[in-house]
PDB file of C-alpha atoms in Angstrom:
ATOM      1  CA  UNK A   1     -25.978  22.242  42.079  1.00 54.00           C
ATOM      2  CA  UNK A   2     -24.373  20.873  38.941  1.00 83.00           C
ATOM      3  CA  UNK A   3     -24.495  17.190  38.211  1.00 93.00           C
ATOM      4  CA  UNK A   4     -21.718  14.865  37.111  1.00 96.00           C
ATOM      5  CA  UNK A   5     -20.019  16.133  33.990  1.00 97.00           C
ATOM      6  CA  UNK A   6     -17.869  14.224  31.523  1.00 97.00           C
ATOM      7  CA  UNK A   7     -15.667  15.250  28.658  1.00 97.00           C
ATOM      8  CA  UNK A   8     -15.412  14.844  25.800  1.00 97.00           C
ATOM      9  CA  UNK A   9     -18.967  13.812  24.968  1.00 96.00           C
ATOM     10  CA  UNK A  10     -17.733  12.016  21.866  1.00 97.00           C
ATOM     11  CA  UNK A  11     -14.298  10.751  20.953  1.00 97.00           C
ATOM     12  CA  UNK A  12     -13.251   9.109  17.705  1.00 98.00           C
ATOM     13  CA  UNK A  13      -9.760   7.663  17.607  1.00 97.00           C
ATOM     14  CA  UNK A  14      -7.665   5.312  15.564  1.00 97.00           C
ATOM     15  CA  UNK A  15      -6.715   1.863  16.727  1.00 97.00           C
ATOM     16  CA  UNK A  16      -3.473   1.966  18.699  1.00 97.00           C
ATOM     17  CA  UNK A  17      -3.856   5.541  19.969  1.00 98.00           C
ATOM     18  CA  UNK A  18      -4.173   6.476  23.647  1.00 98.00           C
ATOM     19  CA  UNK A  19      -7.262   8.306  24.934  1.00 98.00           C
ATOM     20  CA  UNK A  20      -8.097  10.146  28.141  1.00 98.00           C
ATOM     21  CA  UNK A  21     -11.634  10.538  29.429  1.00 98.00           C
ATOM     22  CA  UNK A  22     -12.465  13.026  32.146  1.00 98.00           C
ATOM     23  CA  UNK A  23     -15.071  13.016  34.912  1.00 98.00           C
ATOM     24  CA  UNK A  24     -16.063  15.869  37.228  1.00 97.00           C
ATOM     25  CA  UNK A  25     -18.161  14.491  40.084  1.00 96.00           C
ATOM     26  CA  UNK A  26     -20.816  16.333  42.047  1.00 94.00           C
ATOM     27  CA  UNK A  27     -19.137  18.696  44.510  1.00 92.00           C
ATOM     28  CA  UNK A  28     -18.669  17.048  47.905  1.00 90.00           C
ATOM     29  CA  UNK A  29     -19.104  13.490  46.642  1.00 92.00           C
ATOM     30  CA  UNK A  30     -16.270  11.356  47.965  1.00 92.00           C
ATOM     31  CA  UNK A  31     -16.969   8.223  45.925  1.00 92.00           C
ATOM     32  CA  UNK A  32     -16.515   8.045  42.155  1.00 95.00           C
ATOM     33  CA  UNK A  33     -17.207   5.166  39.792  1.00 96.00           C
ATOM     34  CA  UNK A  34     -16.446   4.318  36.179  1.00 97.00           C
ATOM     35  CA  UNK A  35     -18.687   2.001  34.161  1.00 97.00           C
ATOM     36  CA  UNK A  36     -18.700   0.944  30.521  1.00 97.00           C
ATOM     37  CA  UNK A  37     -21.855   0.438  28.456  1.00 95.00           C
ATOM     38  CA  UNK A  38     -21.649  -1.500  25.223  1.00 91.00           C
ATOM     39  CA  UNK A  39     -24.259  -3.119  22.998  1.00 82.00           C
ATOM     40  CA  UNK A  40     -25.275  -6.496  24.277  1.00 71.00           C
ATOM     41  CA  UNK A  41     -23.199  -6.159  27.450  1.00 75.00           C
ATOM     42  CA  UNK A  42     -25.156  -3.658  29.460  1.00 82.00           C
ATOM     43  CA  UNK A  43     -23.424  -1.527  32.058  1.00 93.00           C
ATOM     44  CA  UNK A  44     -20.203  -3.031  33.433  1.00 94.00           C
ATOM     45  CA  UNK A  45     -18.308  -1.795  36.463  1.00 95.00           C
ATOM     46  CA  UNK A  46     -14.708  -0.756  35.830  1.00 97.00           C
ATOM     47  CA  UNK A  47     -13.263   0.934  38.930  1.00 96.00           C
ATOM     48  CA  UNK A  48     -14.294   2.773  42.075  1.00 93.00           C
ATOM     49  CA  UNK A  49     -12.535   5.545  44.013  1.00 93.00           C
ATOM     50  CA  UNK A  50     -12.992   6.524  47.621  1.00 91.00           C
ATOM     51  CA  UNK A  51     -11.190   9.833  47.844  1.00 91.00           C
ATOM     52  CA  UNK A  52      -8.039   9.450  45.780  1.00 92.00           C
ATOM     53  CA  UNK A  53      -7.575   5.732  46.357  1.00 92.00           C
ATOM     54  CA  UNK A  54      -9.102   2.901  44.359  1.00 91.00           C
ATOM     55  CA  UNK A  55     -10.211   0.082  46.682  1.00 88.00           C
ATOM     56  CA  UNK A  56     -11.784  -1.828  43.799  1.00 90.00           C
ATOM     57  CA  UNK A  57     -10.283  -1.841  40.325  1.00 92.00           C
ATOM     58  CA  UNK A  58     -11.264  -5.392  39.542  1.00 92.00           C
ATOM     59  CA  UNK A  59     -13.486  -4.427  36.623  1.00 94.00           C
ATOM     60  CA  UNK A  60     -10.692  -2.985  34.483  1.00 96.00           C
ATOM     61  CA  UNK A  61     -10.598  -5.334  31.474  1.00 94.00           C
ATOM     62  CA  UNK A  62      -6.851  -5.217  30.817  1.00 95.00           C
ATOM     63  CA  UNK A  63      -3.663  -3.442  31.828  1.00 96.00           C
ATOM     64  CA  UNK A  64      -4.269  -0.998  28.964  1.00 98.00           C
ATOM     65  CA  UNK A  65      -6.889   0.611  31.197  1.00 98.00           C
ATOM     66  CA  UNK A  66      -5.937   2.834  34.116  1.00 97.00           C
ATOM     67  CA  UNK A  67      -7.586   5.584  36.113  1.00 97.00           C
ATOM     68  CA  UNK A  68      -6.580   8.166  38.627  1.00 96.00           C
ATOM     69  CA  UNK A  69      -8.277  10.706  40.809  1.00 96.00           C
ATOM     70  CA  UNK A  70      -6.618  13.801  42.159  1.00 89.00           C
ATOM     71  CA  UNK A  71      -7.652  16.152  44.946  1.00 88.00           C
ATOM     72  CA  UNK A  72     -10.591  13.936  45.737  1.00 85.00           C
ATOM     73  CA  UNK A  73     -12.412  15.399  42.771  1.00 93.00           C
ATOM     74  CA  UNK A  74     -11.665  15.039  39.044  1.00 96.00           C
ATOM     75  CA  UNK A  75     -10.915  11.604  37.662  1.00 98.00           C
ATOM     76  CA  UNK A  76      -9.282  10.553  34.404  1.00 98.00           C
ATOM     77  CA  UNK A  77      -9.728   7.172  32.731  1.00 98.00           C
ATOM     78  CA  UNK A  78      -6.889   6.375  30.321  1.00 98.00           C
ATOM     79  CA  UNK A  79      -7.001   3.699  27.661  1.00 98.00           C
ATOM     80  CA  UNK A  80      -3.669   2.929  26.031  1.00 98.00           C
ATOM     81  CA  UNK A  81      -3.231   1.374  22.594  1.00 98.00           C
ATOM     82  CA  UNK A  82      -6.973   1.415  21.940  1.00 98.00           C
ATOM     83  CA  UNK A  83      -8.618  -1.557  20.237  1.00 97.00           C
ATOM     84  CA  UNK A  84     -11.899  -1.690  18.330  1.00 96.00           C
ATOM     85  CA  UNK A  85     -13.494  -3.674  21.159  1.00 94.00           C
ATOM     86  CA  UNK A  86     -12.922  -0.656  23.427  1.00 96.00           C
ATOM     87  CA  UNK A  87     -15.661   1.189  21.528  1.00 96.00           C
ATOM     88  CA  UNK A  88     -18.420   1.869  24.059  1.00 96.00           C
ATOM     89  CA  UNK A  89     -19.996   4.579  26.180  1.00 97.00           C
ATOM     90  CA  UNK A  90     -17.929   5.251  29.289  1.00 98.00           C
ATOM     91  CA  UNK A  91     -20.068   6.450  32.191  1.00 98.00           C
ATOM     92  CA  UNK A  92     -18.933   8.073  35.386  1.00 97.00           C
ATOM     93  CA  UNK A  93     -20.995   8.215  38.569  1.00 96.00           C
ATOM     94  CA  UNK A  94     -20.471   9.750  41.985  1.00 94.00           C
ATOM     95  CA  UNK A  95     -22.044   9.321  45.397  1.00 92.00           C
ATOM     96  CA  UNK A  96     -21.868  11.192  48.682  1.00 89.00           C
ATOM     97  CA  UNK A  97     -20.122   8.287  50.373  1.00 79.00           C
ATOM     98  CA  UNK A  98     -20.244   4.568  49.787  1.00 67.00           C
ATOM     99  CA  UNK A  99     -22.370   1.743  51.092  1.00 63.00           C
ATOM    100  CA  UNK A 100     -25.971   2.291  50.137  1.00 63.00           C
ATOM    101  CA  UNK A 101     -25.600   5.818  48.812  1.00 80.00           C
ATOM    102  CA  UNK A 102     -27.241   6.691  45.531  1.00 87.00           C
ATOM    103  CA  UNK A 103     -24.947   6.846  42.516  1.00 91.00           C
ATOM    104  CA  UNK A 104     -25.592   9.765  40.166  1.00 93.00           C
ATOM    105  CA  UNK A 105     -24.462   9.300  36.588  1.00 96.00           C
ATOM    106  CA  UNK A 106     -22.953  11.677  34.085  1.00 96.00           C
ATOM    107  CA  UNK A 107     -23.966  11.787  30.407  1.00 96.00           C
ATOM    108  CA  UNK A 108     -21.080   9.556  29.324  1.00 97.00           C
ATOM    109  CA  UNK A 109     -18.323   9.708  26.739  1.00 98.00           C
ATOM    110  CA  UNK A 110     -19.034   7.823  23.514  1.00 97.00           C
ATOM    111  CA  UNK A 111     -15.749   6.316  22.340  1.00 97.00           C
ATOM    112  CA  UNK A 112     -15.372   5.011  18.812  1.00 97.00           C
ATOM    113  CA  UNK A 113     -12.164   3.236  17.825  1.00 97.00           C
ATOM    114  CA  UNK A 114     -11.706   2.959  14.068  1.00 96.00           C
TER     115      UNK A 114
ATOM    116  CA  UNK B   1     -24.846 -17.173  33.629  1.00 78.00           C
ATOM    117  CA  UNK B   2     -25.216 -13.468  34.381  1.00 86.00           C
ATOM    118  CA  UNK B   3     -25.766 -12.399  37.987  1.00 91.00           C
ATOM    119  CA  UNK B   4     -28.705 -10.228  36.896  1.00 94.00           C
ATOM    120  CA  UNK B   5     -31.077 -11.244  34.099  1.00 94.00           C
ATOM    121  CA  UNK B   6     -33.360  -8.740  32.396  1.00 94.00           C
ATOM    122  CA  UNK B   7     -35.342  -9.189  29.210  1.00 87.00           C
ATOM    123  CA  UNK B   8     -33.988  -6.577  26.775  1.00 84.00           C
ATOM    124  CA  UNK B   9     -37.298  -6.304  24.914  1.00 87.00           C
ATOM    125  CA  UNK B  10     -38.088  -4.210  22.990  1.00 93.00           C
ATOM    126  CA  UNK B  11     -41.440  -3.639  24.659  1.00 95.00           C
ATOM    127  CA  UNK B  12     -44.080  -1.523  22.903  1.00 97.00           C
ATOM    128  CA  UNK B  13     -47.320  -0.489  24.627  1.00 97.00           C
ATOM    129  CA  UNK B  14     -50.138   1.997  23.968  1.00 97.00           C
ATOM    130  CA  UNK B  15     -50.399   5.170  26.011  1.00 97.00           C
ATOM    131  CA  UNK B  16     -52.208   4.584  29.290  1.00 97.00           C
ATOM    132  CA  UNK B  17     -51.158   0.940  29.612  1.00 97.00           C
ATOM    133  CA  UNK B  18     -49.692  -0.581  32.757  1.00 97.00           C
ATOM    134  CA  UNK B  19     -46.100  -1.625  32.151  1.00 97.00           C
ATOM    135  CA  UNK B  20     -44.364  -4.387  34.074  1.00 97.00           C
ATOM    136  CA  UNK B  21     -40.572  -4.670  33.970  1.00 97.00           C
ATOM    137  CA  UNK B  22     -38.711  -7.445  35.734  1.00 96.00           C
ATOM    138  CA  UNK B  23     -35.284  -8.686  36.752  1.00 97.00           C
ATOM    139  CA  UNK B  24     -34.099 -11.864  38.386  1.00 97.00           C
ATOM    140  CA  UNK B  25     -30.816 -12.291  40.181  1.00 96.00           C
ATOM    141  CA  UNK B  26     -28.716 -15.118  41.520  1.00 95.00           C
ATOM    142  CA  UNK B  27     -26.505 -13.465  44.146  1.00 92.00           C
ATOM    143  CA  UNK B  28     -28.187 -13.619  47.557  1.00 91.00           C
ATOM    144  CA  UNK B  29     -25.717 -10.977  48.822  1.00 90.00           C
ATOM    145  CA  UNK B  30     -27.591  -8.269  46.905  1.00 92.00           C
ATOM    146  CA  UNK B  31     -29.463  -6.105  49.403  1.00 90.00           C
ATOM    147  CA  UNK B  32     -30.006  -2.763  47.636  1.00 91.00           C
ATOM    148  CA  UNK B  33     -32.175  -2.618  44.525  1.00 94.00           C
ATOM    149  CA  UNK B  34     -32.544   0.224  42.075  1.00 95.00           C
ATOM    150  CA  UNK B  35     -34.296   1.094  38.849  1.00 97.00           C
ATOM    151  CA  UNK B  36     -32.678   3.577  36.517  1.00 97.00           C
ATOM    152  CA  UNK B  37     -34.211   5.188  33.430  1.00 97.00           C
ATOM    153  CA  UNK B  38     -31.969   6.027  30.497  1.00 96.00           C
ATOM    154  CA  UNK B  39     -33.034   8.159  27.561  1.00 95.00           C
ATOM    155  CA  UNK B  40     -31.192   7.796  24.283  1.00 91.00           C
ATOM    156  CA  UNK B  41     -27.649   9.214  24.445  1.00 89.00           C
ATOM    157  CA  UNK B  42     -28.073  10.254  28.082  1.00 92.00           C
ATOM    158  CA  UNK B  43     -26.755   8.897  31.371  1.00 94.00           C
ATOM    159  CA  UNK B  44     -28.970   6.720  33.592  1.00 96.00           C
ATOM    160  CA  UNK B  45     -31.122   8.571  36.131  1.00 95.00           C
ATOM    161  CA  UNK B  46     -32.355   6.970  39.337  1.00 94.00           C
ATOM    162  CA  UNK B  47     -36.092   6.246  39.487  1.00 95.00           C
ATOM    163  CA  UNK B  48     -36.530   4.003  42.496  1.00 95.00           C
ATOM    164  CA  UNK B  49     -34.304   2.727  45.325  1.00 93.00           C
ATOM    165  CA  UNK B  50     -35.405  -0.008  47.718  1.00 91.00           C
ATOM    166  CA  UNK B  51     -33.670  -1.947  50.453  1.00 85.00           C
ATOM    167  CA  UNK B  52     -36.146  -4.420  51.837  1.00 80.00           C
ATOM    168  CA  UNK B  53     -38.629  -6.838  50.365  1.00 86.00           C
ATOM    169  CA  UNK B  54     -42.041  -5.377  49.638  1.00 89.00           C
ATOM    170  CA  UNK B  55     -43.455  -2.514  47.618  1.00 92.00           C
ATOM    171  CA  UNK B  56     -42.417   1.111  47.281  1.00 93.00           C
ATOM    172  CA  UNK B  57     -44.586   3.603  45.432  1.00 95.00           C
ATOM    173  CA  UNK B  58     -43.667   6.971  43.925  1.00 95.00           C
ATOM    174  CA  UNK B  59     -46.322   8.586  41.771  1.00 96.00           C
ATOM    175  CA  UNK B  60     -47.028   6.354  38.787  1.00 97.00           C
ATOM    176  CA  UNK B  61     -44.100   4.070  39.635  1.00 97.00           C
ATOM    177  CA  UNK B  62     -44.109   1.068  41.987  1.00 97.00           C
ATOM    178  CA  UNK B  63     -41.025  -0.994  42.765  1.00 97.00           C
ATOM    179  CA  UNK B  64     -41.453  -4.473  44.143  1.00 96.00           C
ATOM    180  CA  UNK B  65     -38.761  -6.693  45.676  1.00 96.00           C
ATOM    181  CA  UNK B  66     -39.122 -10.359  46.529  1.00 94.00           C
ATOM    182  CA  UNK B  67     -35.839 -11.505  48.044  1.00 93.00           C
ATOM    183  CA  UNK B  68     -37.061 -15.042  48.637  1.00 92.00           C
ATOM    184  CA  UNK B  69     -37.598 -15.461  44.883  1.00 94.00           C
ATOM    185  CA  UNK B  70     -34.681 -13.180  43.916  1.00 95.00           C
ATOM    186  CA  UNK B  71     -37.070 -11.197  41.732  1.00 95.00           C
ATOM    187  CA  UNK B  72     -37.660  -7.469  41.390  1.00 97.00           C
ATOM    188  CA  UNK B  73     -40.237  -5.566  39.372  1.00 97.00           C
ATOM    189  CA  UNK B  74     -41.060  -2.040  38.301  1.00 97.00           C
ATOM    190  CA  UNK B  75     -44.643  -1.144  37.435  1.00 97.00           C
ATOM    191  CA  UNK B  76     -45.541   1.983  35.514  1.00 98.00           C
ATOM    192  CA  UNK B  77     -49.200   3.039  35.663  1.00 97.00           C
ATOM    193  CA  UNK B  78     -50.886   5.240  33.060  1.00 97.00           C
ATOM    194  CA  UNK B  79     -47.804   5.081  30.857  1.00 97.00           C
ATOM    195  CA  UNK B  80     -46.966   8.175  28.815  1.00 97.00           C
ATOM    196  CA  UNK B  81     -44.958   8.637  25.602  1.00 97.00           C
ATOM    197  CA  UNK B  82     -42.389  10.471  27.742  1.00 97.00           C
ATOM    198  CA  UNK B  83     -41.783   7.153  29.567  1.00 97.00           C
ATOM    199  CA  UNK B  84     -40.222   5.779  26.376  1.00 97.00           C
ATOM    200  CA  UNK B  85     -36.663   4.927  27.412  1.00 97.00           C
ATOM    201  CA  UNK B  86     -34.458   2.037  28.480  1.00 96.00           C
ATOM    202  CA  UNK B  87     -35.077   0.834  32.032  1.00 97.00           C
ATOM    203  CA  UNK B  88     -32.151  -0.695  33.889  1.00 96.00           C
ATOM    204  CA  UNK B  89     -32.362  -2.667  37.096  1.00 97.00           C
ATOM    205  CA  UNK B  90     -29.304  -2.459  39.339  1.00 95.00           C
ATOM    206  CA  UNK B  91     -28.341  -3.982  42.633  1.00 93.00           C
ATOM    207  CA  UNK B  92     -25.521  -4.163  45.149  1.00 90.00           C
ATOM    208  CA  UNK B  93     -24.533  -5.927  48.335  1.00 88.00           C
ATOM    209  CA  UNK B  94     -23.791  -4.390  51.715  1.00 81.00           C
ATOM    210  CA  UNK B  95     -20.052  -4.712  51.233  1.00 76.00           C
ATOM    211  CA  UNK B  96     -18.372  -3.050  48.309  1.00 71.00           C
ATOM    212  CA  UNK B  97     -19.861  -0.312  46.213  1.00 79.00           C
ATOM    213  CA  UNK B  98     -20.142  -1.541  42.657  1.00 88.00           C
ATOM    214  CA  UNK B  99     -23.575  -1.759  41.065  1.00 92.00           C
ATOM    215  CA  UNK B 100     -24.447  -4.823  39.013  1.00 94.00           C
ATOM    216  CA  UNK B 101     -26.857  -3.985  36.222  1.00 95.00           C
ATOM    217  CA  UNK B 102     -29.308  -5.880  34.107  1.00 95.00           C
ATOM    218  CA  UNK B 103     -29.015  -5.484  30.360  1.00 93.00           C
ATOM    219  CA  UNK B 104     -31.890  -2.981  30.276  1.00 94.00           C
ATOM    220  CA  UNK B 105     -35.375  -3.173  28.741  1.00 95.00           C
ATOM    221  CA  UNK B 106     -36.170  -0.803  25.894  1.00 95.00           C
ATOM    222  CA  UNK B 107     -39.708   0.565  26.309  1.00 97.00           C
ATOM    223  CA  UNK B 108     -41.755   2.497  23.751  1.00 97.00           C
ATOM    224  CA  UNK B 109     -45.104   4.027  24.714  1.00 97.00           C
ATOM    225  CA  UNK B 110     -47.129   4.843  21.621  1.00 97.00           C
ATOM    226  CA  UNK B 111     -49.526   7.835  21.645  1.00 95.00           C
TER     227      UNK B 111
END
């Protein structure tokens, strides 16, 4: 079946604007994760969903970042009042359940804040 | 200090060489260990997944875990130009679901 998909693949925005990033997990996967990859920082965990609830949102860097998941499927990561330091690749992953299950990654959204 | 340390390289080897990639970690709660491969402008793809100490082999790839030393390795035999990518180690504990990644090692295999 199809893998994890993300949209848009690239997003250029101006400082201070809000952006929404979308993730479509693999069908049937109940767990969904957001990570951020930036130069020199590697991949950093942001938030994890089990179904529609987020048991762990401790990686969100500030209250400008929020995420939701509806219908146990699609998730949206919203960044309000974007700053230049938000420029990064935002990666979404999904897994069948949690615990030791393999996380499968999407291609990412490359965000550039001018 | 980062929980997971990985030399970012870059590492350049000739085709056919044996490649050794390594990570060390400080959190003894980590129990699951993974290696992901990431091509430029693509998402990471899982290469190897191990739970216990010891070796796991899959084709040209061997993953090694030494929990007593908090050290994991990935060996690539008969390296090919198509192996040129960034290799990320990742690990997690038994509770919680987040992966903690190393910075990634950029590998180039020259024909």
